[in-house]
Each structure stands twice: as C-alpha cells, then as structure tokens.
C-alpha cells in the first residue's frame, strides 16, 4: 500500500477488515493510548496502529501520519455507528471536513480521473498535513509539526454528536491547546532563542492568546473550567500531553514549569499521577524512537520547502524507478539533454524542451502528477537533479563531480 498514490484508503480498508481496525481497542481511552504510542499525538508518527504489515514500502512520517489520522477518524465513526458500512464512514468523514471548510477539492479536480468520495478524502487528508499548524505564521517563521491534527479527531467526534456546535467546539479547543502550550512555554526558566521567537509569535497572535498580562495564566485556567466536570477525558489528556511536550525539549522540568503544570492539573481535575503517566509515556517514546521530539519546529520557510520537496521528489523517483526508466528510454532526446546537463549548462531552448518532455513523462505516471499541480513546476529542477541517477553509467562520473560541488 502506497499512501502517496490514489486509492490508498480503499486499499487500506481492503487490507484490514473492520475487526482488525476496531476490536483491539476497548474504548476511546485505550485507542488514544495506542495512537500516542505511534507518535501521532506528538506529531512524529513512527508506525501505524495495525500490527499487520502495510506492505514492502518504507513509509515516511507524513504517510504514517495520514494513515493514523484516517484510522482515528474511522474509529470515531464506528464508535457511534456500529453497523454502518465503510462507504458510509468515508462519506461521513468527508461531510465533516466539508462542514469545517477544510477541504480543497477544487484544487485537485482537474488532476483526478474520478471524483469518488475516497479519492476526494485522500486529497483532503493530504491538504490537512500541508496546512497543519499554519495557523501561526509570521514572515520568516514557520511552525511545522503535526501535533495539532488530533484536533480533527476530537472535532469529528463532536460533529457526530452535534454538527451545529462543531465549529465553535473546534475553535474553543484549538484556542485552549495553543494557549496552554504558550503559557507552558513562558513558564520555562531557561529559554532558547527559538523559545523566545515562538513566545513573540504567540503574543502577536491575539486571536489565540486569551490574555498576556500578569493575570493571563489565571484567566486561561478559568477558561478551562468547563473541562473539569467533563466525563470525556480525551480533551484533558491531549491538552496535558501537549503541555508536557512543550517543556520536554531540555529533558528536564524546573520548579516554575512544574508549578504551572500543577495548576493545570487542578483545573483539569487530574491527580499528579496523570502528569507522571504523561511524562513517562513521553520519556519512553523519546528514548525508543528519537533523541528529540519538538512540539514546535522553527525553520526558515524557503529552506524547509526545499528540504521537504527534495525528500518528496527523491521518494517518488525511488518508488517509480522502473516505470520512469522505461518512459525515459522512449524519450531519446530527453535522455541526451539530461545527460548533457550533468556536464554543461543547457541553453534556454534546451531547458524548455527538457521541461516540456518531463511534464509529458509525468502525465503517464500517476504518482508524478504532483509536478502538474499549480506551482509543481518549481520542483522540476529537483526532478532533473535526481533523474541522472537513472541514466546509463556513461553519464555518472561527471554527474558525481558536478553535484558534489553544488552540495
């Protein structure tokens, strides 16, 4: 199964029956714990929930995140609709995103051979990953993690109960989570330059910060009183986990940080045990899978775009290597020009030919239609950079020297 190719949702549902996806979890709480163990709650998915293999492909963090997001939404649907069908589940999730106006189906319409509900949902989930945490952006600062995607799951759960209140619920919970992380960040006695940048960014985003005066913490905690009596602990656990994650970067907690989290525990009607559970789970995940987990990732957007785009293009080429090689072999002039590009600069006319012929090749390979999307031609130079690795060995020596120089 390839989550970056069309029809991956149907393949996922064909690979696992309903029992595989629902039975291992006794309730929402056990599902949340399992989802956290994959890293989804932390914004760093390292696995998917099902124990059965998803295939031979090595999936990226983004692809695993997409699978986990769909699985979490799917689980919530069947919690309320025990005897429904998968088709009804897909249509329900699609309706939810349409209600929240998170969809961008029109953007993909002319590139889809069909507008089936499952493919439209695939596009929406991909768009959600691209949009994740874009709520707070300011010129050269970009926050690029997937931690807030669980808000979609909680909002969908609310939508299944009361669609009319969903938008207000989403905004209220989003504000609570972002503000909670902001005050947790401010409570750190030792702040890095990135912490200070993030605090400044939060403070200029008045839509999300309730109050930044000395009484701001008390105002924020008072705003969470509605959660104290809530029988559903998912929102509370999620808020606590993200606040724990916010102070986790330095792998220690000072007195001020702990004091704020203690106040949060009282407000959420949680015991100290809940905080310890949150920290133990985070510590276990961190030591098992990665040395560093960040709720917020600071990056210059241009550098981040190039880094992510290069990884995407490389992955697409590897997965479509055989078919791409066959298509290139049928484009003699293109192969010659690509080979020449490794030892000299192409003329404007030659570059135009390469561009046109590469786009023709991309049209024949579904996974490469990314280059046909608006703005996709910006990525063509990256495609040109990686393709020479597929060319005959006679081109290799010059190519290696040239690209080492560029790096």
Short mmCIF file of N, CA, C and O in Angstrom, two decimals, residues 264-368:
data_model
loop_
_atom_site.label_atom_id
_atom_site.label_comp_id
_atom_site.label_asym_id
_atom_site.label_seq_id
_atom_site.Cartn_x
_atom_site.Cartn_y
_atom_site.Cartn_z
N UNK A 264 -2.46 23.42 36.20
CA UNK A 264 -3.24 22.83 35.12
C UNK A 264 -3.94 21.55 35.59
O UNK A 264 -5.10 21.30 35.26
N UNK A 265 -3.23 20.74 36.37
CA UNK A 265 -3.81 19.50 36.90
C UNK A 265 -5.05 19.79 37.74
O UNK A 265 -6.07 19.11 37.63
N UNK A 266 -4.95 20.80 38.59
CA UNK A 266 -6.08 21.15 39.46
C UNK A 266 -7.28 21.58 38.61
O UNK A 266 -8.42 21.17 38.85
N UNK A 267 -7.00 22.39 37.59
CA UNK A 267 -8.07 22.88 36.72
C UNK A 267 -8.74 21.73 35.97
O UNK A 267 -9.96 21.73 35.78
N UNK A 268 -7.96 20.75 35.54
CA UNK A 268 -8.50 19.62 34.79
C UNK A 268 -9.05 18.52 35.69
O UNK A 268 -9.55 17.51 35.19
N UNK A 269 -8.93 18.74 37.01
CA UNK A 269 -9.38 17.73 37.97
C UNK A 269 -8.61 16.42 37.80
O UNK A 269 -9.17 15.33 37.88
N UNK A 270 -7.31 16.57 37.56
CA UNK A 270 -6.40 15.44 37.41
C UNK A 270 -5.51 15.34 38.65
O UNK A 270 -5.21 16.35 39.30
N UNK A 271 -5.05 14.14 38.94
CA UNK A 271 -4.10 13.95 40.03
C UNK A 271 -2.68 14.03 39.48
O UNK A 271 -2.46 14.02 38.27
N UNK A 272 -1.73 14.08 40.38
CA UNK A 272 -0.31 14.10 39.99
C UNK A 272 0.02 12.85 39.19
O UNK A 272 0.92 12.86 38.33
N UNK A 273 -0.71 11.78 39.44
CA UNK A 273 -0.47 10.52 38.71
C UNK A 273 -0.63 10.70 37.21
O UNK A 273 0.12 10.12 36.43
N UNK A 274 -1.63 11.51 36.80
CA UNK A 274 -1.88 11.73 35.37
C UNK A 274 -0.69 12.43 34.72
O UNK A 274 -0.32 12.11 33.59
N UNK A 275 -0.10 13.40 35.43
CA UNK A 275 1.08 14.09 34.89
C UNK A 275 2.24 13.11 34.76
O UNK A 275 2.96 13.12 33.75
N UNK A 276 2.44 12.26 35.77
CA UNK A 276 3.52 11.29 35.72
C UNK A 276 3.32 10.30 34.57
O UNK A 276 4.28 9.93 33.88
N UNK A 277 2.07 9.89 34.33
CA UNK A 277 1.78 8.99 33.21
C UNK A 277 2.16 9.66 31.88
O UNK A 277 2.73 9.02 30.99
N UNK A 278 1.80 10.93 31.78
CA UNK A 278 2.09 11.67 30.55
C UNK A 278 3.59 11.77 30.31
O UNK A 278 4.07 11.54 29.20
N UNK A 279 4.33 12.09 31.36
CA UNK A 279 5.78 12.25 31.23
C UNK A 279 6.48 10.91 30.99
O UNK A 279 7.44 10.84 30.22
N UNK A 280 6.00 9.86 31.65
CA UNK A 280 6.58 8.52 31.45
C UNK A 280 6.38 8.06 30.01
O UNK A 280 7.29 7.51 29.38
N UNK A 281 5.17 8.27 29.48
CA UNK A 281 4.88 7.87 28.09
C UNK A 281 5.76 8.64 27.12
O UNK A 281 6.30 8.07 26.16
N UNK A 282 5.92 9.93 27.36
CA UNK A 282 6.75 10.77 26.50
C UNK A 282 8.20 10.35 26.59
O UNK A 282 8.91 10.25 25.58
N UNK A 283 8.67 10.06 27.79
CA UNK A 283 10.05 9.63 28.00
C UNK A 283 10.31 8.30 27.30
O UNK A 283 11.34 8.11 26.65
N UNK A 284 9.35 7.38 27.41
CA UNK A 284 9.50 6.07 26.79
C UNK A 284 9.57 6.19 25.27
O UNK A 284 10.42 5.58 24.62
N UNK A 285 8.67 6.99 24.70
CA UNK A 285 8.66 7.17 23.25
C UNK A 285 9.95 7.83 22.78
O UNK A 285 10.55 7.42 21.79
N UNK A 286 10.37 8.85 23.50
CA UNK A 286 11.57 9.59 23.13
C UNK A 286 12.80 8.70 23.11
O UNK A 286 13.61 8.74 22.18
N UNK A 287 12.95 7.87 24.14
CA UNK A 287 14.12 7.00 24.22
C UNK A 287 14.06 5.85 23.23
O UNK A 287 15.10 5.34 22.78
N UNK A 288 12.86 5.43 22.87
CA UNK A 288 12.72 4.30 21.95
C UNK A 288 12.94 4.70 20.50
O UNK A 288 13.59 3.99 19.74
N UNK A 289 12.40 5.87 20.12
CA UNK A 289 12.36 6.21 18.70
C UNK A 289 13.22 7.39 18.27
O UNK A 289 13.67 7.45 17.14
N UNK A 290 13.41 8.34 19.13
CA UNK A 290 14.13 9.53 18.68
C UNK A 290 14.76 10.24 19.87
O UNK A 290 14.27 10.16 20.99
N UNK A 291 15.82 10.94 19.59
CA UNK A 291 16.51 11.66 20.66
C UNK A 291 15.80 12.96 21.01
O UNK A 291 15.93 13.49 22.09
N UNK A 292 15.08 13.51 20.03
CA UNK A 292 14.49 14.82 20.25
C UNK A 292 13.11 14.92 19.63
O UNK A 292 12.94 14.68 18.44
N UNK A 293 12.11 15.25 20.44
CA UNK A 293 10.76 15.46 19.94
C UNK A 293 10.41 16.91 20.21
O UNK A 293 10.55 17.39 21.34
N UNK A 294 9.96 17.62 19.21
CA UNK A 294 9.59 19.01 19.38
C UNK A 294 8.14 19.23 19.02
O UNK A 294 7.67 18.76 17.99
N UNK A 295 7.42 19.93 19.90
CA UNK A 295 6.06 20.33 19.55
C UNK A 295 6.12 21.37 18.45
O UNK A 295 5.35 21.36 17.51
N UNK A 296 7.09 22.29 18.59
CA UNK A 296 7.24 23.35 17.60
C UNK A 296 8.58 23.21 16.91
O UNK A 296 9.60 22.97 17.54
N UNK A 297 8.59 23.35 15.61
CA UNK A 297 9.81 23.25 14.83
C UNK A 297 10.03 24.57 14.11
O UNK A 297 9.22 24.99 13.30
N UNK A 298 11.13 25.24 14.45
CA UNK A 298 11.43 26.53 13.84
C UNK A 298 12.23 26.29 12.56
O UNK A 298 13.16 25.52 12.53
N UNK A 299 11.85 26.97 11.51
CA UNK A 299 12.57 26.80 10.25
C UNK A 299 12.30 27.98 9.34
O UNK A 299 11.20 28.54 9.33
N UNK A 300 13.31 28.36 8.56
CA UNK A 300 13.07 29.34 7.50
C UNK A 300 12.25 28.64 6.43
O UNK A 300 12.60 27.55 5.98
N UNK A 301 11.13 29.23 6.01
CA UNK A 301 10.22 28.52 5.11
C UNK A 301 10.84 28.09 3.79
O UNK A 301 10.49 27.04 3.26
N UNK A 302 11.75 28.88 3.23
CA UNK A 302 12.36 28.52 1.95
C UNK A 302 13.23 27.29 2.11
O UNK A 302 13.17 26.34 1.33
N UNK A 303 14.05 27.28 3.17
CA UNK A 303 14.90 26.11 3.43
C UNK A 303 14.06 24.89 3.73
O UNK A 303 14.35 23.78 3.28
N UNK A 304 12.98 25.08 4.50
CA UNK A 304 12.12 23.96 4.85
C UNK A 304 11.43 23.41 3.60
O UNK A 304 11.30 22.20 3.42
N UNK A 305 10.98 24.31 2.73
CA UNK A 305 10.32 23.90 1.49
C UNK A 305 11.28 23.06 0.64
O UNK A 305 10.92 22.01 0.13
N UNK A 306 12.52 23.53 0.50
CA UNK A 306 13.48 22.81 -0.34
C UNK A 306 13.79 21.44 0.27
O UNK A 306 13.83 20.44 -0.44
N UNK A 307 13.99 21.43 1.59
CA UNK A 307 14.32 20.17 2.26
C UNK A 307 13.20 19.15 2.10
O UNK A 307 13.44 17.99 1.73
N UNK A 308 11.95 19.56 2.35
CA UNK A 308 10.82 18.64 2.25
C UNK A 308 10.57 18.24 0.80
O UNK A 308 10.26 17.09 0.51
N UNK A 309 10.71 19.21 -0.12
CA UNK A 309 10.46 18.92 -1.53
C UNK A 309 11.49 17.95 -2.09
O UNK A 309 11.15 17.04 -2.84
N UNK A 310 12.76 18.14 -1.72
CA UNK A 310 13.81 17.24 -2.19
C UNK A 310 13.55 15.82 -1.71
O UNK A 310 13.72 14.86 -2.46
N UNK A 311 13.13 15.69 -0.46
CA UNK A 311 12.83 14.36 0.08
C UNK A 311 11.66 13.72 -0.65
O UNK A 311 11.66 12.53 -0.96
N UNK A 312 10.64 14.54 -0.96
CA UNK A 312 9.45 14.04 -1.66
C UNK A 312 9.81 13.57 -3.06
O UNK A 312 9.41 12.48 -3.49
N UNK A 313 10.57 14.40 -3.79
CA UNK A 313 10.95 14.05 -5.16
C UNK A 313 11.80 12.79 -5.18
O UNK A 313 11.60 11.90 -6.01
N UNK A 314 12.74 12.69 -4.27
CA UNK A 314 13.61 11.52 -4.20
C UNK A 314 12.78 10.26 -3.94
O UNK A 314 12.99 9.21 -4.57
N UNK A 315 11.81 10.37 -3.02
CA UNK A 315 10.94 9.23 -2.71
C UNK A 315 10.13 8.81 -3.92
O UNK A 315 10.01 7.62 -4.23
N UNK A 316 9.58 9.78 -4.64
CA UNK A 316 8.77 9.49 -5.82
C UNK A 316 9.60 8.79 -6.89
O UNK A 316 9.13 7.88 -7.57
N UNK A 317 10.83 9.24 -7.06
CA UNK A 317 11.71 8.63 -8.07
C UNK A 317 12.05 7.19 -7.70
O UNK A 317 12.01 6.28 -8.53
N UNK A 318 12.37 6.97 -6.43
CA UNK A 318 12.72 5.61 -5.98
C UNK A 318 11.55 4.65 -6.18
O UNK A 318 11.70 3.54 -6.68
N UNK A 319 10.34 5.11 -5.83
CA UNK A 319 9.17 4.25 -5.92
C UNK A 319 8.73 4.01 -7.36
O UNK A 319 8.03 3.05 -7.63
N UNK A 320 9.08 4.92 -8.25
CA UNK A 320 8.65 4.79 -9.65
C UNK A 320 9.84 4.58 -10.59
O UNK A 320 9.74 4.86 -11.78
N UNK A 321 10.94 4.09 -10.02
CA UNK A 321 12.19 3.98 -10.77
C UNK A 321 12.03 3.19 -12.07
O UNK A 321 12.43 3.66 -13.14
N UNK A 322 11.48 2.00 -11.98
CA UNK A 322 11.39 1.14 -13.17
C UNK A 322 10.53 1.77 -14.26
O UNK A 322 10.93 1.82 -15.43
N UNK A 323 9.37 2.25 -13.88
CA UNK A 323 8.48 2.84 -14.87
C UNK A 323 9.07 4.13 -15.45
O UNK A 323 8.96 4.38 -16.65
N UNK A 324 9.70 4.92 -14.59
CA UNK A 324 10.31 6.17 -15.05
C UNK A 324 11.45 5.89 -16.02
O UNK A 324 11.62 6.58 -17.03
N UNK A 325 12.22 4.85 -15.73
CA UNK A 325 13.33 4.47 -16.61
C UNK A 325 12.80 4.07 -17.99
O UNK A 325 13.36 4.46 -19.02
N UNK A 326 11.71 3.29 -18.00
CA UNK A 326 11.12 2.88 -19.28
C UNK A 326 10.63 4.08 -20.08
O UNK A 326 10.84 4.16 -21.29
N UNK A 327 9.99 5.02 -19.40
CA UNK A 327 9.49 6.21 -20.09
C UNK A 327 10.64 7.06 -20.63
O UNK A 327 10.56 7.61 -21.73
N UNK A 328 11.73 7.14 -19.87
CA UNK A 328 12.88 7.92 -20.31
C UNK A 328 13.56 7.28 -21.53
O UNK A 328 14.03 7.97 -22.43
N UNK A 329 13.58 5.95 -21.52
CA UNK A 329 14.20 5.24 -22.65
C UNK A 329 13.46 5.51 -23.96
O UNK A 329 14.05 5.46 -25.04
N UNK A 330 12.17 5.81 -23.86
CA UNK A 330 11.38 6.11 -25.05
C UNK A 330 11.49 7.57 -25.46
O UNK A 330 10.95 7.98 -26.48
N UNK A 331 12.17 8.37 -24.65
CA UNK A 331 12.36 9.80 -24.96
C UNK A 331 13.84 10.05 -25.18
O UNK A 331 14.54 10.58 -24.32
N UNK A 332 14.33 9.63 -26.35
CA UNK A 332 15.76 9.70 -26.65
C UNK A 332 16.36 11.07 -26.47
O UNK A 332 17.42 11.23 -25.84
N UNK A 333 15.71 12.10 -27.01
CA UNK A 333 16.25 13.45 -26.92
C UNK A 333 16.32 13.92 -25.47
O UNK A 333 17.29 14.57 -25.07
N UNK A 334 15.32 13.56 -24.68
CA UNK A 334 15.31 13.96 -23.27
C UNK A 334 16.48 13.35 -22.52
O UNK A 334 17.15 14.02 -21.73
N UNK A 335 16.77 12.07 -22.78
CA UNK A 335 17.89 11.40 -22.11
C UNK A 335 19.20 12.08 -22.48
O UNK A 335 20.06 12.31 -21.63
N UNK A 336 19.36 12.41 -23.75
CA UNK A 336 20.58 13.09 -24.20
C UNK A 336 20.74 14.43 -23.50
O UNK A 336 21.82 14.75 -22.99
N UNK A 337 19.66 15.20 -23.44
CA UNK A 337 19.72 16.52 -22.79
C UNK A 337 19.99 16.41 -21.30
O UNK A 337 20.76 17.21 -20.75
N UNK A 338 19.37 15.44 -20.65
CA UNK A 338 19.63 15.24 -19.22
C UNK A 338 21.07 14.84 -18.97
O UNK A 338 21.71 15.26 -18.00
N UNK A 339 21.59 14.00 -19.86
CA UNK A 339 22.99 13.62 -19.75
C UNK A 339 23.91 14.81 -19.93
O UNK A 339 24.88 15.00 -19.19
N UNK A 340 23.59 15.64 -20.93
CA UNK A 340 24.39 16.84 -21.19
C UNK A 340 24.34 17.81 -20.00
O UNK A 340 25.31 18.51 -19.71
N UNK A 341 23.18 17.84 -19.31
CA UNK A 341 23.03 18.77 -18.20
C UNK A 341 23.96 18.47 -17.03
O UNK A 341 24.18 19.31 -16.17
N UNK A 342 24.53 17.24 -17.02
CA UNK A 342 25.45 16.88 -15.94
C UNK A 342 26.86 17.41 -16.18
O UNK A 342 27.69 17.38 -15.28
N UNK A 343 27.14 17.87 -17.41
CA UNK A 343 28.49 18.35 -17.71
C UNK A 343 28.53 19.78 -18.25
O UNK A 343 29.59 20.37 -18.37
N UNK A 344 27.36 20.35 -18.57
CA UNK A 344 27.34 21.73 -19.06
C UNK A 344 25.96 22.34 -18.79
O UNK A 344 24.99 21.63 -18.49
N UNK A 345 25.89 23.67 -18.85
CA UNK A 345 24.61 24.35 -18.71
C UNK A 345 23.85 24.27 -20.02
O UNK A 345 24.40 24.53 -21.09
N UNK A 346 22.58 23.91 -19.93
CA UNK A 346 21.75 23.82 -21.12
C UNK A 346 21.32 25.22 -21.56
O UNK A 346 21.21 26.14 -20.75
N UNK A 347 21.07 25.37 -22.85
CA UNK A 347 20.57 26.64 -23.37
C UNK A 347 19.11 26.82 -22.97
O UNK A 347 18.45 25.87 -22.51
N UNK A 348 18.59 28.03 -23.14
CA UNK A 348 17.19 28.30 -22.80
C UNK A 348 16.25 27.39 -23.58
O UNK A 348 15.27 26.86 -23.04
N UNK A 349 16.55 27.20 -24.86
CA UNK A 349 15.71 26.34 -25.71
C UNK A 349 15.77 24.90 -25.23
O UNK A 349 14.75 24.20 -25.18
N UNK A 350 16.96 24.43 -24.86
CA UNK A 350 17.11 23.05 -24.39
C UNK A 350 16.39 22.85 -23.05
O UNK A 350 15.76 21.81 -22.83
N UNK A 351 16.48 23.85 -22.17
CA UNK A 351 15.78 23.76 -20.88
C UNK A 351 14.27 23.68 -21.10
O UNK A 351 13.57 22.95 -20.39
N UNK A 352 13.78 24.43 -22.07
CA UNK A 352 12.35 24.41 -22.39
C UNK A 352 11.93 23.02 -22.88
O UNK A 352 10.87 22.51 -22.51
N UNK A 353 12.78 22.40 -23.71
CA UNK A 353 12.49 21.06 -24.20
C UNK A 353 12.46 20.05 -23.06
O UNK A 353 11.59 19.17 -23.00
N UNK A 354 13.45 20.15 -22.17
CA UNK A 354 13.50 19.24 -21.02
C UNK A 354 12.24 19.39 -20.18
O UNK A 354 11.62 18.40 -19.77
N UNK A 355 11.85 20.62 -19.94
CA UNK A 355 10.65 20.88 -19.12
C UNK A 355 9.41 20.26 -19.76
O UNK A 355 8.64 19.56 -19.09
N UNK A 356 9.21 20.51 -21.05
CA UNK A 356 8.02 20.01 -21.74
C UNK A 356 7.99 18.49 -21.79
O UNK A 356 6.95 17.86 -21.55
N UNK A 357 9.16 17.88 -22.09
CA UNK A 357 9.20 16.43 -22.21
C UNK A 357 9.08 15.75 -20.84
O UNK A 357 8.50 14.66 -20.73
N UNK A 358 9.62 16.38 -19.79
CA UNK A 358 9.48 15.82 -18.45
C UNK A 358 8.03 15.86 -18.00
O UNK A 358 7.53 14.90 -17.38
N UNK A 359 7.34 16.95 -18.32
CA UNK A 359 5.92 17.04 -17.96
C UNK A 359 5.10 15.98 -18.69
O UNK A 359 4.15 15.43 -18.14
N UNK A 360 5.49 15.70 -19.94
CA UNK A 360 4.80 14.64 -20.69
C UNK A 360 5.01 13.29 -20.02
O UNK A 360 4.09 12.46 -19.94
N UNK A 361 6.23 13.05 -19.53
CA UNK A 361 6.53 11.80 -18.82
C UNK A 361 5.71 11.73 -17.53
O UNK A 361 5.13 10.68 -17.19
N UNK A 362 5.63 12.85 -16.81
CA UNK A 362 4.90 12.88 -15.54
C UNK A 362 3.42 12.56 -15.73
O UNK A 362 2.78 11.97 -14.85
N UNK A 363 2.87 12.95 -16.87
CA UNK A 363 1.45 12.69 -17.14
C UNK A 363 1.15 11.20 -17.23
O UNK A 363 0.02 10.77 -16.99
N UNK A 364 2.16 10.40 -17.56
CA UNK A 364 1.94 8.96 -17.74
C UNK A 364 2.10 8.18 -16.44
O UNK A 364 1.80 6.99 -16.40
N UNK A 365 2.61 8.84 -15.38
CA UNK A 365 2.85 8.16 -14.11
C UNK A 365 2.05 8.87 -13.02
O UNK A 365 2.39 9.99 -12.64
N UNK A 366 0.96 8.26 -12.53
CA UNK A 366 0.07 8.92 -11.57
C UNK A 366 0.77 9.58 -10.39
O UNK A 366 0.42 10.69 -10.00
N UNK A 367 1.76 8.90 -9.82
CA UNK A 367 2.42 9.44 -8.63
C UNK A 367 3.20 10.73 -8.93
O UNK A 367 3.51 11.50 -8.01
N UNK A 368 3.53 10.95 -10.20
CA UNK A 368 4.32 12.13 -10.56
C UNK A 368 3.46 13.30 -11.01
O UNK A 368 3.99 14.33 -11.43
#
